[in-house]
Amino acid sequence: MRILGIDPGSQTTGYGIIESDGSVHTSILFGAIRTQTRRPFPERLLKVHDDLMAVLVRERADVMAIEEVFYASNVQSALKLGHARGVALLVAARQSLPVFEYSALEIKSAIVGYGRAEKSQVQSMVRFLLRLPEVPAPNDAADALAVAICHAHRLRSMS
């Protein structure tokens, strides 16, 4: 199964596609969509949309796994994050991808075994689980891959 993991953000949205049978995971593609903060917000959302659509034209996915909004430094940040997340969900709907949502706690627990793990611990485990030579960069891409791996582990535990 090919899983598209998304770490949504209004400035940077991480993405990663993995192939997984539930136990063995292979990285297919990962990266981050960076928007220019001085551009109007609707243009930034359009860039996230267009770039995610381009990723799915380049590589197919069977499902999308996305991180839930759980924290923002202020209301304005939470709203912007919610908009970016909505754009990713729109892309999934346009591509007829089922969507699965996970909290940061669930993702960390699935990757490291501890829901309060540090970001560096999660990134190191992502590198290990995907058998990569180094931690995926940027951080947003590593986080998106973690979301995808979390979904693969969830599927394995459900079967």
Short mmCIF file of N, CA and C in Angstrom, two decimals:
data_model
loop_
_atom_site.label_atom_id
_atom_site.label_comp_id
_atom_site.label_asym_id
_atom_site.label_seq_id
_atom_site.Cartn_x
_atom_site.Cartn_y
_atom_site.Cartn_z
N MET A 1 0.83 -1.17 0.00
CA MET A 1 0.00 0.00 0.00
C MET A 1 0.88 1.24 0.00
N ARG A 2 0.48 2.21 -0.78
CA ARG A 2 1.20 3.49 -0.81
C ARG A 2 0.44 4.51 0.03
N ILE A 3 1.17 5.10 0.97
CA ILE A 3 0.58 6.04 1.92
C ILE A 3 1.24 7.39 1.76
N LEU A 4 0.42 8.42 1.55
CA LEU A 4 0.89 9.80 1.51
C LEU A 4 0.71 10.39 2.90
N GLY A 5 1.81 10.72 3.56
CA GLY A 5 1.76 11.38 4.86
C GLY A 5 1.88 12.87 4.67
N ILE A 6 1.10 13.62 5.44
CA ILE A 6 1.11 15.08 5.34
C ILE A 6 1.32 15.69 6.72
N ASP A 7 2.27 16.62 6.81
CA ASP A 7 2.46 17.46 7.99
C ASP A 7 2.09 18.87 7.55
N PRO A 8 0.82 19.29 7.78
CA PRO A 8 0.36 20.55 7.22
C PRO A 8 0.94 21.77 7.92
N GLY A 9 1.10 22.83 7.14
CA GLY A 9 1.54 24.11 7.69
C GLY A 9 1.30 25.21 6.68
N SER A 10 1.08 26.42 7.16
CA SER A 10 0.82 27.53 6.24
C SER A 10 2.11 28.06 5.64
N GLN A 11 3.23 27.88 6.33
CA GLN A 11 4.52 28.28 5.77
C GLN A 11 5.20 27.12 5.07
N THR A 12 5.18 25.95 5.71
CA THR A 12 5.80 24.76 5.14
C THR A 12 4.90 23.56 5.38
N THR A 13 4.59 22.85 4.32
CA THR A 13 3.81 21.62 4.40
C THR A 13 4.72 20.48 3.98
N GLY A 14 4.93 19.55 4.90
CA GLY A 14 5.75 18.39 4.59
C GLY A 14 4.90 17.29 3.98
N TYR A 15 5.52 16.52 3.09
CA TYR A 15 4.84 15.38 2.48
C TYR A 15 5.82 14.23 2.34
N GLY A 16 5.27 13.03 2.34
CA GLY A 16 6.10 11.85 2.14
C GLY A 16 5.24 10.68 1.71
N ILE A 17 5.68 9.97 0.71
CA ILE A 17 4.97 8.78 0.26
C ILE A 17 5.85 7.57 0.59
N ILE A 18 5.22 6.60 1.26
CA ILE A 18 5.91 5.35 1.54
C ILE A 18 5.12 4.20 0.92
N GLU A 19 5.83 3.13 0.65
CA GLU A 19 5.22 1.85 0.28
C GLU A 19 5.38 0.98 1.51
N SER A 20 4.29 0.31 1.92
CA SER A 20 4.38 -0.50 3.12
C SER A 20 3.48 -1.72 3.03
N ASP A 21 3.96 -2.81 3.61
CA ASP A 21 3.12 -3.99 3.77
C ASP A 21 2.66 -4.10 5.22
N GLY A 22 2.92 -3.06 5.99
CA GLY A 22 2.56 -3.04 7.41
C GLY A 22 3.74 -3.26 8.32
N SER A 23 4.78 -3.94 7.81
CA SER A 23 5.99 -4.15 8.62
C SER A 23 7.23 -3.58 7.97
N VAL A 24 7.34 -3.73 6.66
CA VAL A 24 8.50 -3.19 5.93
C VAL A 24 8.03 -1.96 5.18
N HIS A 25 8.75 -0.85 5.41
CA HIS A 25 8.38 0.42 4.79
C HIS A 25 9.51 0.89 3.89
N THR A 26 9.13 1.44 2.75
CA THR A 26 10.11 1.98 1.80
C THR A 26 9.70 3.40 1.44
N SER A 27 10.65 4.30 1.53
CA SER A 27 10.40 5.69 1.14
C SER A 27 10.36 5.79 -0.39
N ILE A 28 9.32 6.39 -0.92
CA ILE A 28 9.19 6.59 -2.35
C ILE A 28 9.58 8.00 -2.72
N LEU A 29 9.10 8.95 -1.93
CA LEU A 29 9.28 10.37 -2.25
C LEU A 29 8.98 11.18 -1.00
N PHE A 30 9.76 12.22 -0.76
CA PHE A 30 9.44 13.12 0.35
C PHE A 30 10.00 14.50 0.06
N GLY A 31 9.43 15.48 0.74
CA GLY A 31 9.89 16.86 0.56
C GLY A 31 8.99 17.80 1.33
N ALA A 32 9.11 19.07 1.00
CA ALA A 32 8.31 20.09 1.67
C ALA A 32 7.94 21.17 0.68
N ILE A 33 6.76 21.69 0.86
CA ILE A 33 6.26 22.81 0.06
C ILE A 33 6.43 24.06 0.91
N ARG A 34 7.27 24.94 0.46
CA ARG A 34 7.52 26.19 1.20
C ARG A 34 6.80 27.33 0.49
N THR A 35 6.10 28.12 1.27
CA THR A 35 5.42 29.28 0.70
C THR A 35 6.13 30.54 1.16
N GLN A 36 5.98 31.58 0.38
CA GLN A 36 6.60 32.86 0.73
C GLN A 36 5.64 33.62 1.64
N THR A 37 6.11 33.92 2.84
CA THR A 37 5.24 34.55 3.83
C THR A 37 4.77 35.94 3.40
N ARG A 38 5.48 36.58 2.51
CA ARG A 38 5.05 37.92 2.08
C ARG A 38 4.00 37.87 0.97
N ARG A 39 3.72 36.69 0.45
CA ARG A 39 2.66 36.54 -0.57
C ARG A 39 1.30 36.55 0.12
N PRO A 40 0.25 36.96 -0.57
CA PRO A 40 -1.09 36.90 0.02
C PRO A 40 -1.44 35.46 0.41
N PHE A 41 -2.14 35.32 1.53
CA PHE A 41 -2.43 34.00 2.07
C PHE A 41 -3.15 33.09 1.07
N PRO A 42 -4.16 33.59 0.33
CA PRO A 42 -4.81 32.70 -0.65
C PRO A 42 -3.83 32.15 -1.70
N GLU A 43 -2.84 32.94 -2.10
CA GLU A 43 -1.83 32.46 -3.06
C GLU A 43 -0.97 31.36 -2.43
N ARG A 44 -0.69 31.50 -1.16
CA ARG A 44 0.11 30.48 -0.47
C ARG A 44 -0.67 29.16 -0.39
N LEU A 45 -1.96 29.26 -0.12
CA LEU A 45 -2.79 28.05 -0.10
C LEU A 45 -2.87 27.41 -1.48
N LEU A 46 -2.96 28.23 -2.51
CA LEU A 46 -3.00 27.71 -3.88
C LEU A 46 -1.70 26.97 -4.20
N LYS A 47 -0.57 27.49 -3.74
CA LYS A 47 0.71 26.81 -3.98
C LYS A 47 0.72 25.44 -3.30
N VAL A 48 0.23 25.37 -2.07
CA VAL A 48 0.17 24.08 -1.37
C VAL A 48 -0.69 23.11 -2.18
N HIS A 49 -1.85 23.58 -2.62
CA HIS A 49 -2.75 22.74 -3.42
C HIS A 49 -2.07 22.25 -4.69
N ASP A 50 -1.54 23.17 -5.46
CA ASP A 50 -0.95 22.82 -6.75
C ASP A 50 0.24 21.88 -6.60
N ASP A 51 1.08 22.15 -5.60
CA ASP A 51 2.27 21.31 -5.41
C ASP A 51 1.89 19.91 -4.92
N LEU A 52 0.88 19.80 -4.04
CA LEU A 52 0.44 18.47 -3.61
C LEU A 52 -0.19 17.70 -4.77
N MET A 53 -0.95 18.39 -5.60
CA MET A 53 -1.52 17.73 -6.78
C MET A 53 -0.39 17.23 -7.69
N ALA A 54 0.66 18.03 -7.85
CA ALA A 54 1.80 17.62 -8.69
C ALA A 54 2.50 16.39 -8.11
N VAL A 55 2.61 16.32 -6.79
CA VAL A 55 3.21 15.15 -6.14
C VAL A 55 2.41 13.90 -6.51
N LEU A 56 1.08 14.02 -6.47
CA LEU A 56 0.23 12.86 -6.75
C LEU A 56 0.15 12.53 -8.23
N VAL A 57 0.49 13.47 -9.09
CA VAL A 57 0.61 13.16 -10.52
C VAL A 57 1.91 12.38 -10.74
N ARG A 58 2.94 12.77 -10.00
CA ARG A 58 4.25 12.11 -10.14
C ARG A 58 4.26 10.71 -9.56
N GLU A 59 3.66 10.54 -8.37
CA GLU A 59 3.63 9.24 -7.68
C GLU A 59 2.23 9.00 -7.15
N ARG A 60 1.70 7.82 -7.36
CA ARG A 60 0.36 7.52 -6.88
C ARG A 60 0.39 7.21 -5.39
N ALA A 61 -0.75 7.40 -4.76
CA ALA A 61 -0.94 7.00 -3.37
C ALA A 61 -2.30 6.34 -3.25
N ASP A 62 -2.43 5.45 -2.28
CA ASP A 62 -3.70 4.77 -2.04
C ASP A 62 -4.53 5.45 -0.96
N VAL A 63 -3.85 6.07 -0.02
CA VAL A 63 -4.51 6.76 1.09
C VAL A 63 -3.68 7.98 1.50
N MET A 64 -4.32 8.89 2.23
CA MET A 64 -3.62 10.02 2.85
C MET A 64 -3.74 9.89 4.36
N ALA A 65 -2.63 10.08 5.04
CA ALA A 65 -2.61 10.17 6.50
C ALA A 65 -2.12 11.57 6.83
N ILE A 66 -2.83 12.25 7.72
CA ILE A 66 -2.52 13.64 8.00
C ILE A 66 -2.53 13.88 9.50
N GLU A 67 -1.64 14.76 9.93
CA GLU A 67 -1.58 15.11 11.35
C GLU A 67 -2.73 16.04 11.69
N GLU A 68 -3.37 15.77 12.82
CA GLU A 68 -4.44 16.63 13.31
C GLU A 68 -3.85 17.92 13.85
N VAL A 69 -4.65 18.97 13.86
CA VAL A 69 -4.24 20.22 14.50
C VAL A 69 -4.38 20.00 15.99
N PHE A 70 -3.29 20.20 16.72
CA PHE A 70 -3.38 19.98 18.16
C PHE A 70 -2.90 21.17 18.96
N TYR A 71 -2.07 22.02 18.36
CA TYR A 71 -1.50 23.13 19.11
C TYR A 71 -1.10 24.22 18.14
N ALA A 72 -1.32 25.42 18.55
CA ALA A 72 -0.81 26.57 17.80
C ALA A 72 -0.51 27.65 18.82
N SER A 73 0.48 28.47 18.51
CA SER A 73 0.92 29.48 19.47
C SER A 73 -0.14 30.54 19.71
N ASN A 74 -1.02 30.74 18.73
CA ASN A 74 -2.12 31.69 18.93
C ASN A 74 -3.26 31.33 17.99
N VAL A 75 -4.38 32.02 18.16
CA VAL A 75 -5.58 31.72 17.37
C VAL A 75 -5.32 31.92 15.89
N GLN A 76 -4.63 32.98 15.53
CA GLN A 76 -4.35 33.26 14.12
C GLN A 76 -3.54 32.12 13.49
N SER A 77 -2.54 31.63 14.22
CA SER A 77 -1.73 30.51 13.71
C SER A 77 -2.58 29.26 13.55
N ALA A 78 -3.46 29.01 14.51
CA ALA A 78 -4.33 27.83 14.44
C ALA A 78 -5.24 27.91 13.23
N LEU A 79 -5.78 29.09 12.95
CA LEU A 79 -6.66 29.25 11.79
C LEU A 79 -5.90 29.02 10.49
N LYS A 80 -4.70 29.57 10.39
CA LYS A 80 -3.90 29.38 9.17
C LYS A 80 -3.52 27.92 8.99
N LEU A 81 -3.16 27.26 10.08
CA LEU A 81 -2.84 25.84 10.01
C LEU A 81 -4.07 25.05 9.56
N GLY A 82 -5.22 25.41 10.08
CA GLY A 82 -6.46 24.75 9.69
C GLY A 82 -6.76 24.92 8.21
N HIS A 83 -6.47 26.10 7.68
CA HIS A 83 -6.68 26.34 6.24
C HIS A 83 -5.76 25.46 5.41
N ALA A 84 -4.49 25.38 5.80
CA ALA A 84 -3.52 24.55 5.06
C ALA A 84 -3.93 23.09 5.12
N ARG A 85 -4.41 22.67 6.27
CA ARG A 85 -4.88 21.30 6.43
C ARG A 85 -6.09 21.05 5.54
N GLY A 86 -6.98 22.03 5.46
CA GLY A 86 -8.15 21.93 4.60
C GLY A 86 -7.78 21.78 3.14
N VAL A 87 -6.74 22.48 2.72
CA VAL A 87 -6.27 22.36 1.33
C VAL A 87 -5.77 20.94 1.07
N ALA A 88 -5.03 20.38 2.01
CA ALA A 88 -4.54 19.00 1.85
C ALA A 88 -5.73 18.03 1.78
N LEU A 89 -6.74 18.25 2.60
CA LEU A 89 -7.93 17.39 2.57
C LEU A 89 -8.67 17.53 1.24
N LEU A 90 -8.69 18.74 0.70
CA LEU A 90 -9.29 18.96 -0.62
C LEU A 90 -8.56 18.16 -1.70
N VAL A 91 -7.24 18.18 -1.64
CA VAL A 91 -6.44 17.40 -2.60
C VAL A 91 -6.80 15.92 -2.49
N ALA A 92 -6.91 15.42 -1.27
CA ALA A 92 -7.29 14.01 -1.08
C ALA A 92 -8.66 13.74 -1.70
N ALA A 93 -9.60 14.63 -1.47
CA ALA A 93 -10.95 14.44 -2.03
C ALA A 93 -10.92 14.47 -3.55
N ARG A 94 -10.14 15.38 -4.12
CA ARG A 94 -10.04 15.47 -5.58
C ARG A 94 -9.43 14.20 -6.18
N GLN A 95 -8.56 13.55 -5.42
CA GLN A 95 -7.89 12.33 -5.90
C GLN A 95 -8.59 11.07 -5.41
N SER A 96 -9.73 11.23 -4.74
CA SER A 96 -10.51 10.10 -4.19
C SER A 96 -9.68 9.24 -3.23
N LEU A 97 -8.85 9.89 -2.44
CA LEU A 97 -8.03 9.17 -1.46
C LEU A 97 -8.75 9.13 -0.11
N PRO A 98 -8.86 7.97 0.48
CA PRO A 98 -9.37 7.92 1.86
C PRO A 98 -8.39 8.68 2.76
N VAL A 99 -8.91 9.35 3.78
CA VAL A 99 -8.08 10.15 4.68
C VAL A 99 -8.16 9.58 6.09
N PHE A 100 -6.99 9.49 6.73
CA PHE A 100 -6.89 9.03 8.11
C PHE A 100 -6.13 10.09 8.88
N GLU A 101 -6.65 10.46 10.05
CA GLU A 101 -6.08 11.55 10.83
C GLU A 101 -5.51 11.02 12.14
N TYR A 102 -4.34 11.55 12.52
CA TYR A 102 -3.67 11.10 13.72
C TYR A 102 -3.16 12.29 14.52
N SER A 103 -3.24 12.16 15.83
CA SER A 103 -2.70 13.20 16.71
C SER A 103 -1.19 13.04 16.81
N ALA A 104 -0.53 14.09 17.26
CA ALA A 104 0.93 14.01 17.45
C ALA A 104 1.27 12.91 18.44
N LEU A 105 0.46 12.75 19.47
CA LEU A 105 0.68 11.71 20.47
C LEU A 105 0.62 10.32 19.84
N GLU A 106 -0.38 10.08 18.97
CA GLU A 106 -0.51 8.79 18.30
C GLU A 106 0.69 8.53 17.38
N ILE A 107 1.13 9.57 16.68
CA ILE A 107 2.25 9.42 15.74
C ILE A 107 3.53 9.07 16.50
N LYS A 108 3.81 9.83 17.55
CA LYS A 108 5.02 9.56 18.33
C LYS A 108 4.98 8.17 18.95
N SER A 109 3.82 7.77 19.45
CA SER A 109 3.68 6.43 20.05
C SER A 109 3.93 5.34 19.01
N ALA A 110 3.41 5.54 17.80
CA ALA A 110 3.58 4.54 16.74
C ALA A 110 5.03 4.44 16.28
N ILE A 111 5.75 5.55 16.27
CA ILE A 111 7.11 5.57 15.74
C ILE A 111 8.14 5.21 16.81
N VAL A 112 8.01 5.81 17.98
CA VAL A 112 9.03 5.66 19.03
C VAL A 112 8.56 4.74 20.15
N GLY A 113 7.24 4.63 20.32
CA GLY A 113 6.72 3.84 21.43
C GLY A 113 6.42 4.69 22.65
N TYR A 114 6.59 6.00 22.52
CA TYR A 114 6.36 6.93 23.62
C TYR A 114 5.77 8.21 23.07
N GLY A 115 4.57 8.55 23.53
CA GLY A 115 3.84 9.69 22.99
C GLY A 115 4.42 11.06 23.26
N ARG A 116 5.37 11.13 24.19
CA ARG A 116 6.00 12.43 24.50
C ARG A 116 7.44 12.48 24.01
N ALA A 117 7.74 11.66 23.02
CA ALA A 117 9.11 11.60 22.48
C ALA A 117 9.53 12.94 21.89
N GLU A 118 10.80 13.18 21.91
CA GLU A 118 11.37 14.39 21.31
C GLU A 118 11.36 14.26 19.79
N LYS A 119 11.32 15.39 19.12
CA LYS A 119 11.32 15.42 17.66
C LYS A 119 12.53 14.67 17.10
N SER A 120 13.68 14.83 17.71
CA SER A 120 14.90 14.16 17.22
C SER A 120 14.78 12.64 17.32
N GLN A 121 14.10 12.14 18.36
CA GLN A 121 13.90 10.69 18.50
C GLN A 121 13.00 10.17 17.38
N VAL A 122 11.95 10.91 17.07
CA VAL A 122 11.03 10.52 16.00
C VAL A 122 11.79 10.50 14.67
N GLN A 123 12.56 11.54 14.41
CA GLN A 123 13.29 11.62 13.15
C GLN A 123 14.31 10.50 13.01
N SER A 124 14.98 10.16 14.09
CA SER A 124 15.95 9.06 14.03
C SER A 124 15.26 7.74 13.74
N MET A 125 14.09 7.52 14.34
CA MET A 125 13.36 6.28 14.09
C MET A 125 12.81 6.24 12.66
N VAL A 126 12.40 7.37 12.13
CA VAL A 126 11.95 7.43 10.73
C VAL A 126 13.10 6.99 9.82
N ARG A 127 14.28 7.52 10.07
CA ARG A 127 15.46 7.14 9.28
C ARG A 127 15.70 5.64 9.38
N PHE A 128 15.63 5.11 10.60
CA PHE A 128 15.86 3.69 10.83
C PHE A 128 14.80 2.82 10.15
N LEU A 129 13.52 3.16 10.36
CA LEU A 129 12.43 2.34 9.83
C LEU A 129 12.39 2.33 8.31
N LEU A 130 12.83 3.43 7.70
CA LEU A 130 12.84 3.51 6.23
C LEU A 130 14.20 3.12 5.64
N ARG A 131 15.14 2.74 6.52
CA ARG A 131 16.48 2.33 6.09
C ARG A 131 17.15 3.41 5.22
N LEU A 132 17.07 4.66 5.68
CA LEU A 132 17.66 5.78 4.95
C LEU A 132 19.06 6.06 5.49
N PRO A 133 19.96 6.59 4.67
CA PRO A 133 21.31 6.86 5.14
C PRO A 133 21.38 8.01 6.15
N GLU A 134 20.41 8.91 6.10
CA GLU A 134 20.38 10.03 7.06
C GLU A 134 18.93 10.42 7.34
N VAL A 135 18.77 11.25 8.35
CA VAL A 135 17.44 11.73 8.71
C VAL A 135 16.89 12.54 7.54
N PRO A 136 15.65 12.27 7.13
CA PRO A 136 15.08 13.04 6.02
C PRO A 136 15.02 14.53 6.35
N ALA A 137 15.31 15.34 5.35
CA ALA A 137 15.27 16.79 5.50
C ALA A 137 14.35 17.36 4.43
N PRO A 138 13.70 18.45 4.74
CA PRO A 138 13.66 19.16 6.01
C PRO A 138 12.83 18.42 7.06
N ASN A 139 12.78 19.00 8.26
CA ASN A 139 12.05 18.38 9.37
C ASN A 139 10.60 18.08 9.01
N ASP A 140 9.98 18.96 8.24
CA ASP A 140 8.57 18.78 7.88
C ASP A 140 8.38 17.51 7.05
N ALA A 141 9.34 17.18 6.21
CA ALA A 141 9.27 15.95 5.41
C ALA A 141 9.42 14.73 6.32
N ALA A 142 10.34 14.80 7.29
CA ALA A 142 10.50 13.69 8.24
C ALA A 142 9.21 13.49 9.04
N ASP A 143 8.58 14.60 9.42
CA ASP A 143 7.33 14.51 10.17
C ASP A 143 6.22 13.88 9.31
N ALA A 144 6.18 14.24 8.03
CA ALA A 144 5.17 13.67 7.13
C ALA A 144 5.40 12.16 6.95
N LEU A 145 6.64 11.76 6.83
CA LEU A 145 6.95 10.32 6.73
C LEU A 145 6.53 9.60 8.00
N ALA A 146 6.70 10.26 9.15
CA ALA A 146 6.28 9.66 10.42
C ALA A 146 4.77 9.44 10.44
N VAL A 147 4.02 10.38 9.89
CA VAL A 147 2.56 10.23 9.82
C VAL A 147 2.21 9.02 8.95
N ALA A 148 2.90 8.87 7.82
CA ALA A 148 2.65 7.74 6.92
C ALA A 148 2.98 6.41 7.60
N ILE A 149 4.11 6.36 8.30
CA ILE A 149 4.50 5.14 9.01
C ILE A 149 3.50 4.83 10.12
N CYS A 150 3.03 5.85 10.81
CA CYS A 150 2.01 5.67 11.84
C CYS A 150 0.79 4.97 11.25
N HIS A 151 0.36 5.41 10.08
CA HIS A 151 -0.81 4.79 9.45
C HIS A 151 -0.51 3.33 9.09
N ALA A 152 0.68 3.07 8.58
CA ALA A 152 1.05 1.68 8.23
C ALA A 152 1.00 0.80 9.47
N HIS A 153 1.50 1.31 10.60
CA HIS A 153 1.47 0.53 11.84
C HIS A 153 0.05 0.32 12.33
N ARG A 154 -0.78 1.35 12.15
CA ARG A 154 -2.18 1.23 12.57
C ARG A 154 -2.88 0.15 11.74
N LEU A 155 -2.62 0.12 10.44
CA LEU A 155 -3.22 -0.90 9.58
C LEU A 155 -2.79 -2.30 10.00
N ARG A 156 -1.51 -2.43 10.34
CA ARG A 156 -0.99 -3.74 10.75
C ARG A 156 -1.67 -4.19 12.04
N SER A 157 -1.89 -3.27 12.98
CA SER A 157 -2.50 -3.65 14.25
C SER A 157 -3.98 -3.96 14.10
N MET A 158 -4.61 -3.49 13.03
CA MET A 158 -6.03 -3.74 12.81
C MET A 158 -6.27 -5.06 12.08
N SER A 159 -5.21 -5.62 11.46
CA SER A 159 -5.40 -6.87 10.71
C SER A 159 -5.07 -8.09 11.52
#
